[in-house]
Short mmCIF file of C-alpha atoms in Angstrom, two decimals:
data_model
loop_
_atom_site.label_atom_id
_atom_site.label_comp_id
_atom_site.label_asym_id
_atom_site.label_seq_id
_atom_site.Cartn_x
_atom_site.Cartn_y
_atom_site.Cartn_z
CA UNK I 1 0.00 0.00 0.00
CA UNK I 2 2.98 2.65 0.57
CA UNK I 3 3.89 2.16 -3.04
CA UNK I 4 0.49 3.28 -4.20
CA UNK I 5 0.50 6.16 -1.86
CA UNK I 6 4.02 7.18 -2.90
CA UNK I 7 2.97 7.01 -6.60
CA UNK I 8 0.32 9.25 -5.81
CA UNK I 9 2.07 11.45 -4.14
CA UNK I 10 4.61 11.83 -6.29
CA UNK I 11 1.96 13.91 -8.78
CA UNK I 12 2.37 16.63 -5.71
CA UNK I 13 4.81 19.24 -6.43
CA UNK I 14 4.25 21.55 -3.58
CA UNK I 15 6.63 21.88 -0.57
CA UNK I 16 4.49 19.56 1.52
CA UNK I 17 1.63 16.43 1.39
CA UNK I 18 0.56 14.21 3.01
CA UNK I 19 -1.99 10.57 2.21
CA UNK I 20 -3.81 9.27 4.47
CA UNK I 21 -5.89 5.64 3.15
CA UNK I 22 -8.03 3.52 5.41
CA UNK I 23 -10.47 0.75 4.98
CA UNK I 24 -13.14 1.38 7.52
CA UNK I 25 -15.26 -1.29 9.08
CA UNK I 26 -18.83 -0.82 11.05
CA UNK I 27 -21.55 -3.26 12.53
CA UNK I 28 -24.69 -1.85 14.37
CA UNK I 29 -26.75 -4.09 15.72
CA UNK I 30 -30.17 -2.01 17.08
CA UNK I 31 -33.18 -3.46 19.37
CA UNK I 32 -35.79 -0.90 19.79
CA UNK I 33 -37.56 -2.09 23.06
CA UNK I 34 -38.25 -5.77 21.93
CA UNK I 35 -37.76 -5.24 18.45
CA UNK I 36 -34.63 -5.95 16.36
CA UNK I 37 -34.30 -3.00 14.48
CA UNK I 38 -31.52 -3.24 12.84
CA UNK I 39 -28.55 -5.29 11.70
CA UNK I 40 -25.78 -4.27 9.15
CA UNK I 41 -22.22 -4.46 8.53
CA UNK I 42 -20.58 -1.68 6.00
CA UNK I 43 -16.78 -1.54 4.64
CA UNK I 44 -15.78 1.39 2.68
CA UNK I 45 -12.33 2.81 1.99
CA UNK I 46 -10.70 5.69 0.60
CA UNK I 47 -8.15 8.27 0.66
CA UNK I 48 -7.80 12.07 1.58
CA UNK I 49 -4.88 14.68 0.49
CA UNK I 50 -3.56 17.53 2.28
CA UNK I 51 -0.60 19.72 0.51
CA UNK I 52 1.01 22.85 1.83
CA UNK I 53 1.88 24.91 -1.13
CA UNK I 54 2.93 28.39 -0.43
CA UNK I 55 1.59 28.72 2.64
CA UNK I 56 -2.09 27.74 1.26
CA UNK I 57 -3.07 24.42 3.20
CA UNK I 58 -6.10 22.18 1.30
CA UNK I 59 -6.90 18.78 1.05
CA UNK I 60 -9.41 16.26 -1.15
CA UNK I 61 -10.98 12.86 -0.08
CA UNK I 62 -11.70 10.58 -2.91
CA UNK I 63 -12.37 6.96 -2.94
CA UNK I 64 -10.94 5.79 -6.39
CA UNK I 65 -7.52 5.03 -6.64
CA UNK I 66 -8.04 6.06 -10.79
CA UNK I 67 -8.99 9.61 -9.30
CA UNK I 68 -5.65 10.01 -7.72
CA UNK I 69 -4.33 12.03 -10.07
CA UNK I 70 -7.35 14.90 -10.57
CA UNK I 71 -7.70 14.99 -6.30
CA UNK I 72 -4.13 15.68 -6.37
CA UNK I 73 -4.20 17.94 -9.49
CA UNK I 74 -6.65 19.81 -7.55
CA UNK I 75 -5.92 20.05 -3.87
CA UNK I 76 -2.72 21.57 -5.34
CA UNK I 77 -4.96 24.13 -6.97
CA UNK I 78 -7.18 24.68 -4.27
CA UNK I 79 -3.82 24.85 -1.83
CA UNK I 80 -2.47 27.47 -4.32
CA UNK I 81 -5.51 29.54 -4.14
CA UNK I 82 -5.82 29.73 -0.05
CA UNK I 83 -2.32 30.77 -0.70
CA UNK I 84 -3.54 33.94 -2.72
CA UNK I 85 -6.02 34.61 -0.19
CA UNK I 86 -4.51 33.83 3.39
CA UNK I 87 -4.18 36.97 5.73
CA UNK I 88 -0.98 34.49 7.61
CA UNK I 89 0.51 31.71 5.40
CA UNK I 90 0.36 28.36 7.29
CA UNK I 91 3.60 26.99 8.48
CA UNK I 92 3.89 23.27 9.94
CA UNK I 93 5.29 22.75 13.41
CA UNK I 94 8.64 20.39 12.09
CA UNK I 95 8.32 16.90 13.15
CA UNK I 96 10.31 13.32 13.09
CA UNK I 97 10.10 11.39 10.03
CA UNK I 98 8.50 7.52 11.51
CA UNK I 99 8.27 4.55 9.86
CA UNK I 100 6.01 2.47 12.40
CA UNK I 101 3.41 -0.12 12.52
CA UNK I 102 1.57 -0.12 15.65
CA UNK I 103 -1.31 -2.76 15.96
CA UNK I 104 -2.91 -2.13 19.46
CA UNK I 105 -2.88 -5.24 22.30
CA UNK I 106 -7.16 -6.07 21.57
CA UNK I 107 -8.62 -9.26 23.84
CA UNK I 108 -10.47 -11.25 21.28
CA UNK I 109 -10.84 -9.16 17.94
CA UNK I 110 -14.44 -8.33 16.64
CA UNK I 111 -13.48 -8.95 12.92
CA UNK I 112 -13.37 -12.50 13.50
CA UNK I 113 -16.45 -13.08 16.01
CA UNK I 114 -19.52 -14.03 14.05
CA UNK I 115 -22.46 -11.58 13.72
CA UNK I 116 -24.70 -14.18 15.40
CA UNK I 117 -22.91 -13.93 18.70
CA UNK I 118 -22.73 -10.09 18.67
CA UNK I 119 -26.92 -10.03 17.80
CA UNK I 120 -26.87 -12.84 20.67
CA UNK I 121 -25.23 -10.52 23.36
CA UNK I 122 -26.89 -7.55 22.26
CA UNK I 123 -30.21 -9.05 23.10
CA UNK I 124 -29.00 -10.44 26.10
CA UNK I 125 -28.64 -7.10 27.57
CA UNK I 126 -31.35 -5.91 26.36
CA UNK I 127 -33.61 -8.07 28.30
CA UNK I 128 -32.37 -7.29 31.30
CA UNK I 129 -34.30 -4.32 31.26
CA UNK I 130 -36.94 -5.09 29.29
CA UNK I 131 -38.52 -7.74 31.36
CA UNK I 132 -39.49 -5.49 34.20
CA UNK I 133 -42.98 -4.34 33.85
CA UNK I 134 -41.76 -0.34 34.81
CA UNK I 135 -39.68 -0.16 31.85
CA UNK I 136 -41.86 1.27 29.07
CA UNK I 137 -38.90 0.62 26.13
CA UNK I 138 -34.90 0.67 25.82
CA UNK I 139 -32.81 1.31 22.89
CA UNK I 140 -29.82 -0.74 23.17
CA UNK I 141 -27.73 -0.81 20.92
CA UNK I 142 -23.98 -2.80 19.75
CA UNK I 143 -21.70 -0.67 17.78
CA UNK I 144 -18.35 -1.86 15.99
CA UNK I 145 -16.11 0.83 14.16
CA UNK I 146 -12.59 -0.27 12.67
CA UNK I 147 -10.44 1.74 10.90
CA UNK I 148 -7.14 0.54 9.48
CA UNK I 149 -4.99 3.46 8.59
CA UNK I 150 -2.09 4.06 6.44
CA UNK I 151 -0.16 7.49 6.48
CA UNK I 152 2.70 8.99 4.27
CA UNK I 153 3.88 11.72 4.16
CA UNK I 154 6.69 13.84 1.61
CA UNK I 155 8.74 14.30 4.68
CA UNK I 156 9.47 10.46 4.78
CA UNK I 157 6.74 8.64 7.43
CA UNK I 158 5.35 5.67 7.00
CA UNK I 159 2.59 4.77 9.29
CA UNK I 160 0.29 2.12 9.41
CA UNK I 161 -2.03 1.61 12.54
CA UNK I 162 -5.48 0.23 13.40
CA UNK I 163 -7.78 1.86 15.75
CA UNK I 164 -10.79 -0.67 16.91
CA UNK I 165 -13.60 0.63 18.87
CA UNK I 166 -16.40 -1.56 20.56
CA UNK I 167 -19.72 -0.59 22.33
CA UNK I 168 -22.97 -1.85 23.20
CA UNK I 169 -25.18 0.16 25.44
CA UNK I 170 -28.17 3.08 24.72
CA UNK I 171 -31.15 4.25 26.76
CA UNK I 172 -33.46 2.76 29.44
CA UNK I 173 -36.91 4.04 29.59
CA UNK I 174 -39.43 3.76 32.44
CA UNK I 175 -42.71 5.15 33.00
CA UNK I 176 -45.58 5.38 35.65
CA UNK I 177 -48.53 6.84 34.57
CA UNK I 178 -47.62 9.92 32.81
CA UNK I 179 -43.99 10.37 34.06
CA UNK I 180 -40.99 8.86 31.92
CA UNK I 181 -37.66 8.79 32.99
CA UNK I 182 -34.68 7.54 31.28
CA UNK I 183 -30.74 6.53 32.31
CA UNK I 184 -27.86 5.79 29.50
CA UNK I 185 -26.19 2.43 30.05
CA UNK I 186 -22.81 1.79 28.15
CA UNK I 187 -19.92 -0.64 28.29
CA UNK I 188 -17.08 -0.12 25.25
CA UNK I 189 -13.62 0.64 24.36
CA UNK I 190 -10.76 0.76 22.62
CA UNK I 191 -9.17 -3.10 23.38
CA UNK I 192 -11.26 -5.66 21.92
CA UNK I 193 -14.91 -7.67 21.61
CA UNK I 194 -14.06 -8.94 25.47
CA UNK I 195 -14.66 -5.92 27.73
CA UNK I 196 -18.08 -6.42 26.45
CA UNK I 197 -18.85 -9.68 28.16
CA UNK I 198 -20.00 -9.81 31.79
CA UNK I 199 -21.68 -6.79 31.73
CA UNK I 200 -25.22 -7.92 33.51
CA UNK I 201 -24.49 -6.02 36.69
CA UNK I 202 -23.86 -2.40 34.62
CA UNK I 203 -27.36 -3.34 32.64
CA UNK I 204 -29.32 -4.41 36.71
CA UNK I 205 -27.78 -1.37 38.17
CA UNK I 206 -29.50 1.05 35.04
CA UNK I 207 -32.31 -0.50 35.29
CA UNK I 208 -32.51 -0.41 39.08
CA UNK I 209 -32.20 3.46 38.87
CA UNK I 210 -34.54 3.93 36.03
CA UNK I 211 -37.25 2.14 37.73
CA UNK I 212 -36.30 3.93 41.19
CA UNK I 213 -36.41 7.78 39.36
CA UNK I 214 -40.24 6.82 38.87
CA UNK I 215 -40.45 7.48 42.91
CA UNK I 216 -37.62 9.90 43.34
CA UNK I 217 -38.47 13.44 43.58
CA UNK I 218 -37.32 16.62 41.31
CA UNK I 219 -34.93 18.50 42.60
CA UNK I 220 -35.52 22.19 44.39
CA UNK I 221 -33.95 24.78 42.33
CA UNK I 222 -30.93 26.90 43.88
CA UNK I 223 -27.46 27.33 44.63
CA UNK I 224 -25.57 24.42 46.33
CA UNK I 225 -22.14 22.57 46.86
CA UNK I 226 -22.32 19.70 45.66
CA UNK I 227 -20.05 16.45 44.91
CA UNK I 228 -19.93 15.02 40.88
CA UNK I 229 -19.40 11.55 40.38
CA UNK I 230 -16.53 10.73 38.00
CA UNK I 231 -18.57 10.86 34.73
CA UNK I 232 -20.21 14.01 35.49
CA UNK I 233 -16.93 15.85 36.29
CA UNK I 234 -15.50 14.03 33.39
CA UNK I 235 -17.82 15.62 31.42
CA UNK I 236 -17.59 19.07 32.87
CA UNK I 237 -13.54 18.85 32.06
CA UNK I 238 -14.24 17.98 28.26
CA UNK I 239 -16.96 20.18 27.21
CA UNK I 240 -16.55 23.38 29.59
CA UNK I 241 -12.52 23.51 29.58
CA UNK I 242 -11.21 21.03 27.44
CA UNK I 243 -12.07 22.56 24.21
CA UNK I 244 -10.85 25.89 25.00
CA UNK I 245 -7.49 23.91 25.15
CA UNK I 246 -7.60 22.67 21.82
CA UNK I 247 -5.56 25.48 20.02
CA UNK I 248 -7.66 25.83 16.92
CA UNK I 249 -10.94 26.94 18.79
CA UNK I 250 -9.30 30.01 20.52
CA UNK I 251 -6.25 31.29 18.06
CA UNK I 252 -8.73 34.04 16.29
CA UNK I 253 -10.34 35.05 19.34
CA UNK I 254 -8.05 37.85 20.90
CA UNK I 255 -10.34 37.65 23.98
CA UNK I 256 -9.80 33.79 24.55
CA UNK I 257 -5.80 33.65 23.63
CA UNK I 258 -5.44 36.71 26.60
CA UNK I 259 -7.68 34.87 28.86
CA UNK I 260 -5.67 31.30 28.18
CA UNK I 261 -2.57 32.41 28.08
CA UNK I 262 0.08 29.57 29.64
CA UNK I 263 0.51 30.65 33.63
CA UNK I 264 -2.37 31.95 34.13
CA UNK I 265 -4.22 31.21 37.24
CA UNK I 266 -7.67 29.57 36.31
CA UNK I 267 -8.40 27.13 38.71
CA UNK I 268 -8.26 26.33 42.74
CA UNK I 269 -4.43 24.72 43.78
CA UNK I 270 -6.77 21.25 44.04
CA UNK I 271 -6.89 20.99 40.41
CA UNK I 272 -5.11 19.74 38.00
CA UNK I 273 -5.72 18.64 34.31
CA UNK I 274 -3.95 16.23 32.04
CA UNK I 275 -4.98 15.21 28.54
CA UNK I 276 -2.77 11.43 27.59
CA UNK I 277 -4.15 9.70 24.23
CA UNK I 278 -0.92 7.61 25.34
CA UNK I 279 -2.92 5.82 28.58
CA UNK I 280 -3.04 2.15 26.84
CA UNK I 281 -6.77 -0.01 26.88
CA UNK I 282 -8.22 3.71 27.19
CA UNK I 283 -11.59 4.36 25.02
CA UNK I 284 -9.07 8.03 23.40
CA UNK I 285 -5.78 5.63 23.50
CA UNK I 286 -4.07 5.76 19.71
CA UNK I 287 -0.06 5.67 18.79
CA UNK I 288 0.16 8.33 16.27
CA UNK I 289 -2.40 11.08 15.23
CA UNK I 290 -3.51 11.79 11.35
CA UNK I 291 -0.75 13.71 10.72
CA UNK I 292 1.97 11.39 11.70
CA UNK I 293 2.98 12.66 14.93
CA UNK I 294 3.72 11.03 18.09
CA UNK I 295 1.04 11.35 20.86
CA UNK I 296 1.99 12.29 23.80
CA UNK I 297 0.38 13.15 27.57
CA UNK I 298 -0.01 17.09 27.94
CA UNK I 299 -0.05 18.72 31.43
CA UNK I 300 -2.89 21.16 30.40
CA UNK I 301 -3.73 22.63 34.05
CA UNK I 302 -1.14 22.41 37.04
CA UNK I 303 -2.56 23.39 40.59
CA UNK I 304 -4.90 25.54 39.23
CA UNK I 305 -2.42 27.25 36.98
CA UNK I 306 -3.02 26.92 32.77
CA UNK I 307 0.35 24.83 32.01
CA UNK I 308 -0.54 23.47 27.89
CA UNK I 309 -2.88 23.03 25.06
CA UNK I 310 -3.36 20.90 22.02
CA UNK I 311 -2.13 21.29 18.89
CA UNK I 312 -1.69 20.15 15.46
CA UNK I 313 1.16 20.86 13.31
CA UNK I 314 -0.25 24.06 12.32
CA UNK I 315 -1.46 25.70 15.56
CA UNK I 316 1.89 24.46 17.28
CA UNK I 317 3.70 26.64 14.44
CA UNK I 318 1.18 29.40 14.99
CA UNK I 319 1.35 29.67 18.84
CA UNK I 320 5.24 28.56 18.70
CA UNK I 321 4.57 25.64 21.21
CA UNK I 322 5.50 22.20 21.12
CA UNK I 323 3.57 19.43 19.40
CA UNK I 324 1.64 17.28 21.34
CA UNK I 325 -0.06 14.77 18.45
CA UNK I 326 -3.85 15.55 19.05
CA UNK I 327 -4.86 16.06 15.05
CA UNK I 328 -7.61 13.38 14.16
CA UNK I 329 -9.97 13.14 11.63
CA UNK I 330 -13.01 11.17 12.01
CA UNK I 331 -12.36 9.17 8.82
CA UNK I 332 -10.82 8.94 5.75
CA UNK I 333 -13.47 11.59 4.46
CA UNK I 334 -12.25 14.09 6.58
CA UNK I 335 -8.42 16.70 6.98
CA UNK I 336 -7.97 16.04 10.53
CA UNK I 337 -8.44 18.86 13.77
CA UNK I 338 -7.14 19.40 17.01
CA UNK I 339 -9.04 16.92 19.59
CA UNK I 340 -8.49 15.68 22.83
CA UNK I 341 -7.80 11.91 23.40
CA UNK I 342 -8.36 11.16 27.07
CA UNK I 343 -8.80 14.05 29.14
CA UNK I 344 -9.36 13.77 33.23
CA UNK I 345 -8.81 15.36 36.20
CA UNK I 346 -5.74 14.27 38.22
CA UNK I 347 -6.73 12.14 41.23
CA UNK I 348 -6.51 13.74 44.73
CA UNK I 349 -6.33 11.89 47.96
CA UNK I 350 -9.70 12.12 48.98
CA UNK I 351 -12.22 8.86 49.09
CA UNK I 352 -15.97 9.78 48.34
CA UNK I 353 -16.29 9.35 52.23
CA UNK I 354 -14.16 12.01 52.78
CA UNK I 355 -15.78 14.21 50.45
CA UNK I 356 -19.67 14.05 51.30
CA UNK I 357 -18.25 14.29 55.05
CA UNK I 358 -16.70 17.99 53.63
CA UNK I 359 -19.78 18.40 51.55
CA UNK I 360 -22.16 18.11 54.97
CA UNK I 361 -25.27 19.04 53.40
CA UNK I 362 -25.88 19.30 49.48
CA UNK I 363 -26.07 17.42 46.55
CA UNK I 364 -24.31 14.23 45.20
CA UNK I 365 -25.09 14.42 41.42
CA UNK I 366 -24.32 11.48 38.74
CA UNK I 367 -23.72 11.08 35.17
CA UNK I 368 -23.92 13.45 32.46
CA UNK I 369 -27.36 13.41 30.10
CA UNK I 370 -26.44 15.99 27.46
CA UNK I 371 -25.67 20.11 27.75
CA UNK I 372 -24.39 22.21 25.90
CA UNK I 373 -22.02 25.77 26.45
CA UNK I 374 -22.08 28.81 25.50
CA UNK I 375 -18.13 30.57 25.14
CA UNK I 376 -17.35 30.51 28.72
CA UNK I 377 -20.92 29.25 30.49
CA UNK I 378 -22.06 25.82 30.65
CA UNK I 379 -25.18 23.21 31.26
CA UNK I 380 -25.62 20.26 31.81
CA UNK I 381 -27.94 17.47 32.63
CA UNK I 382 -27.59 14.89 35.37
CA UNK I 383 -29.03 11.50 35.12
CA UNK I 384 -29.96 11.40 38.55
CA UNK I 385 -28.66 12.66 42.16
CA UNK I 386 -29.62 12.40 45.82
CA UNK I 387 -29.52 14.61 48.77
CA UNK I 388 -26.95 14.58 51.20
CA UNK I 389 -27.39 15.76 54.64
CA UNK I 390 -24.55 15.68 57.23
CA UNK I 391 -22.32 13.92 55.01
CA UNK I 392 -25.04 10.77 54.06
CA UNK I 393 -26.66 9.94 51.19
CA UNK I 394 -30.25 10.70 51.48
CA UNK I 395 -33.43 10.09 49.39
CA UNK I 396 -32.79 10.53 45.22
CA UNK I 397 -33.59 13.52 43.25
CA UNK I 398 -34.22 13.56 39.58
CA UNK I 399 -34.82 16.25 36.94
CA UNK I 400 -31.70 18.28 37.69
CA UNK I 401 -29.48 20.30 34.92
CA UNK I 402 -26.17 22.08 36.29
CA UNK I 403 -25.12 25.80 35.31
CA UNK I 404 -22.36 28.12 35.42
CA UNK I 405 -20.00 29.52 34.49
CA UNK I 406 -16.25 27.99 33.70
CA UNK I 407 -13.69 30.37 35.51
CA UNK I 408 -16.00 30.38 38.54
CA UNK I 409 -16.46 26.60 38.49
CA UNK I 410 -12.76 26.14 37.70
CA UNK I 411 -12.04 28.26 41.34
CA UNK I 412 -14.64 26.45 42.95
CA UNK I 413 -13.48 23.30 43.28
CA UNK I 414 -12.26 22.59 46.59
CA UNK I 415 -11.23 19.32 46.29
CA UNK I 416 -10.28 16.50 44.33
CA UNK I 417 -11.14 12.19 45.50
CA UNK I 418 -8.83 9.60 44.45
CA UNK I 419 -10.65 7.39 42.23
CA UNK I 420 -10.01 8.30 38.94
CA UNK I 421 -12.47 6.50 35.89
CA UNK I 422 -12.22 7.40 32.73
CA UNK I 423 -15.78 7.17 30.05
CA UNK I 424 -16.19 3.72 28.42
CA UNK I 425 -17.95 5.68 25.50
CA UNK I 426 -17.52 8.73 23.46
CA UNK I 427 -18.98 10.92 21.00
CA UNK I 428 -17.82 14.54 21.11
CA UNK I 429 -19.36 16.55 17.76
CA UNK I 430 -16.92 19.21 16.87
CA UNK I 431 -16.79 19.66 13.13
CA UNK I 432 -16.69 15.85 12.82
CA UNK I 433 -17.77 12.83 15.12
CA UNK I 434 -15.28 11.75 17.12
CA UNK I 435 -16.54 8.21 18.95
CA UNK I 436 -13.10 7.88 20.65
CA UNK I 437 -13.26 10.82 22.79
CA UNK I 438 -12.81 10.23 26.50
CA UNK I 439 -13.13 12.04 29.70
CA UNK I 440 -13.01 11.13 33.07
CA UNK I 441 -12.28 12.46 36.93
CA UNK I 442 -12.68 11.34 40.25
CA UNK I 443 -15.39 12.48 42.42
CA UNK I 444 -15.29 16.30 42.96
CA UNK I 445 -16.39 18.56 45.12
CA UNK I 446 -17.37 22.13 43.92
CA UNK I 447 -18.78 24.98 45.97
CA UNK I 448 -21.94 26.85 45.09
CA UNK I 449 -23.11 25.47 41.70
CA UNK I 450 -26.43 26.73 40.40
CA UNK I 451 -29.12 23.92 39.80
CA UNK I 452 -32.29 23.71 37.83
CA UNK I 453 -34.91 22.40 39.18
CA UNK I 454 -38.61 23.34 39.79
#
């Protein structure tokens, strides 16, 4: 396959491409309450081009190899022509030249496990909730996405990894009279068909809280401190700070690149953020990005104090800071962007004990269901939560969405447990999907939060 892509690449006569080809695999398996929905298997492949021609950066997908010549004709064209029109031409951050082949360490491999046993497991799980008579319907659903990469570049790599990504999980939905609530089940990763297995106590526990929000009451509306369980404050680190770390959502905004400027103080001395695509059998783990370069972990906040951010080869250049290998693309359709990989919170010494004893009375809110920001202000949803008074966990609450705004929240936190988990499932929507993109925290406790409730 590198000879093809160095033939094609050879049509190039700008200072810089790059090929990226991949074969891409799927399965989706769907059961809509009782009902098999769906079952399909796709595998589609093709190629995208990037050149860097006089400081004019394009690129092309296509998915014929006979086209090869016309995409490149024209991504050279289109390359010259941001050239002509570019206020700043781009430069590329220099990198190493790698030839590599990195296949990641998978427990049993999907490609070879029979449809019939994925449809089997699938509807397994789903009738663990299905059975109980509070459970109006689920959507449950198995996912498999493969992609098997090849990179080259006119600079001399030669990459060639595979990325395999399993899930099975979806919605619960119960319902007592007229009130319906729901809870999001998921089990997945990054390493293989076998983290999937044994998964009948995640799908009783969902259940059990699905059918238990039917009786719980909505929360009161107000101000409180509150402890987040790991998925909610994992969430709260990729949507509400996370992207402002990723380089190419703040370099035209003068406002953003004073406010984020390395060394400032942003957070309480308790905090402290790291984003590591490195972390192996992790949902965001991956070798190399999509433009060749080494991943590495990136100390983004230290104490409290802004200490990195993300980059791909062109942002680095632009901001003159190292590169940190966090360009991805969704798929061979797609130039890749600045993304995080797995992004947490650094674990404190604190166990949850210790924090709803600090908390005394307040709220101990789990798992994330949707939100949205705005620039520097944030909501979010909560699955579910329960009052704590004197340090215990009291009756549950339901109904509850979390606002506020970043720098305040980021001060706010007042301290940190020590029992890290990072998401099993991804999804974050910027520009492209990205189903690999992980967060995760220990439990946290944060000072006067504003909650929605009635």
């Amino acid at each position: 396959m590198f000879d093809r892509l160095r033939s094609i690449l050879s049509h190039a006569t700008a200072e810089y491409a790059d090929i990226r080809y991949e074969v891409k695999k799927d399965t989706r398996i769907v059961f809509h309450g009782r009902e098999l929905f769906h079952i399909g298997s796709n595998a589609t492949d093709g190629f995208v081009v990037r050149i860097l021609k006089d400081g004019g950066l394009s690129s092309v997908a296509f998915t014929r190899a006979e086209d090869a010549v016309k995409a490149v004709s024209t991504v050279q064209e289109n390359a010259a022509l941001m050239a002509s029109h570019a206020k700043k031409p781009v430069v590329f951050a220099n990198t190493d030249a790698i030839k590599d082949t990195f296949l990641p360490d998978i427990e049993e491999d999907p490609r070879i496990i029979h449809i019939d046993e994925k449809l089997r497991l699938t509807e397994h799980y789903n009738s663990i909730p299905i059975r109980h008579e509070k459970i109006a319907t689920t959507h449950i659903h198995y996912s498999e996405v493969i992609r098997e990469k090849h990179f080259l570049s006119t600079e001399g790599s030669e990459i060639r990894e595979d990325l395999i990504t399993t899930y099975v999980g979806g919605m619960i939905t119960s319902k007592d009279g007229t009130l319906t609530q729901n809870v999001r089940v998921s089990a997945g990763g990054s390493h293989g068909f076998a983290l999937l297995r044994n998964q009948e106590e995640e799908f009783e526990k969902k259940t059990a809280i699905a059918i238990d929000l039917l009786s719980a009451q909505p929360v009161q509306g107000g101000t409180y401190n509150v402890v987040l369980n790991q998925d909610l404050a994992g969430v709260f680190t990729h949507e509400a700070f996370g992207h402002f770390s990723e380089a190419d959502l703040i370099e035209d905004s003068p406002t953003m690149r004073e406010r984020m400027q390395i060394g400032a103080c942003l957070g309480s001395e308790v905090l402290s953020i790291t984003d590591d695509p490195t972390v192996p059998r992790q949902l965001g783990f991956y070798c190399y990005d999509d433009e060749g370069v080494k991943a590495r972990p990136v100390t983004l906040m230290k104490q409290g104090v802004l200490a990195g951010r993300l980059h791909s080869r062109r942002t680095a250049a632009a901001f003159g800071e190292a590169l940190t290998g966090h360009c991805v693309a969704e798929d061979y359709r797609y130039a890749p962007l600045v993304r995080m990989g797995n992004i947490f919170i650094e674990p404190g010494m604190h166990s949850l004990e210790d924090l709803l004893s600090m908390l005394g009375d307040g709220l101990y809110i789990l798992d994330h269901k949707g939100g949205q920001t705005s620039g520097e202000n944030f909501t979010f949803g909560a699955q579910y939560g329960y009052i704590v008074k004197r340090g215990r966990i009291g009756s549950m609450i339901r109904d509850i969405n979390i606002s506020g705004n970043l720098y305040h929240t980021l001060k706010n936190i007042s301290a940190v447990g020590n029992d890290l988990v990072l998401s099993n499932s991804g999804g974050c929507g910027k520009g492209q999907l990205n189903i690999r993109s992980c967060h995760g925290a220990p439990h946290t406790l944060v000072n006067t939060v504003i909650i929605g409730g009635i």
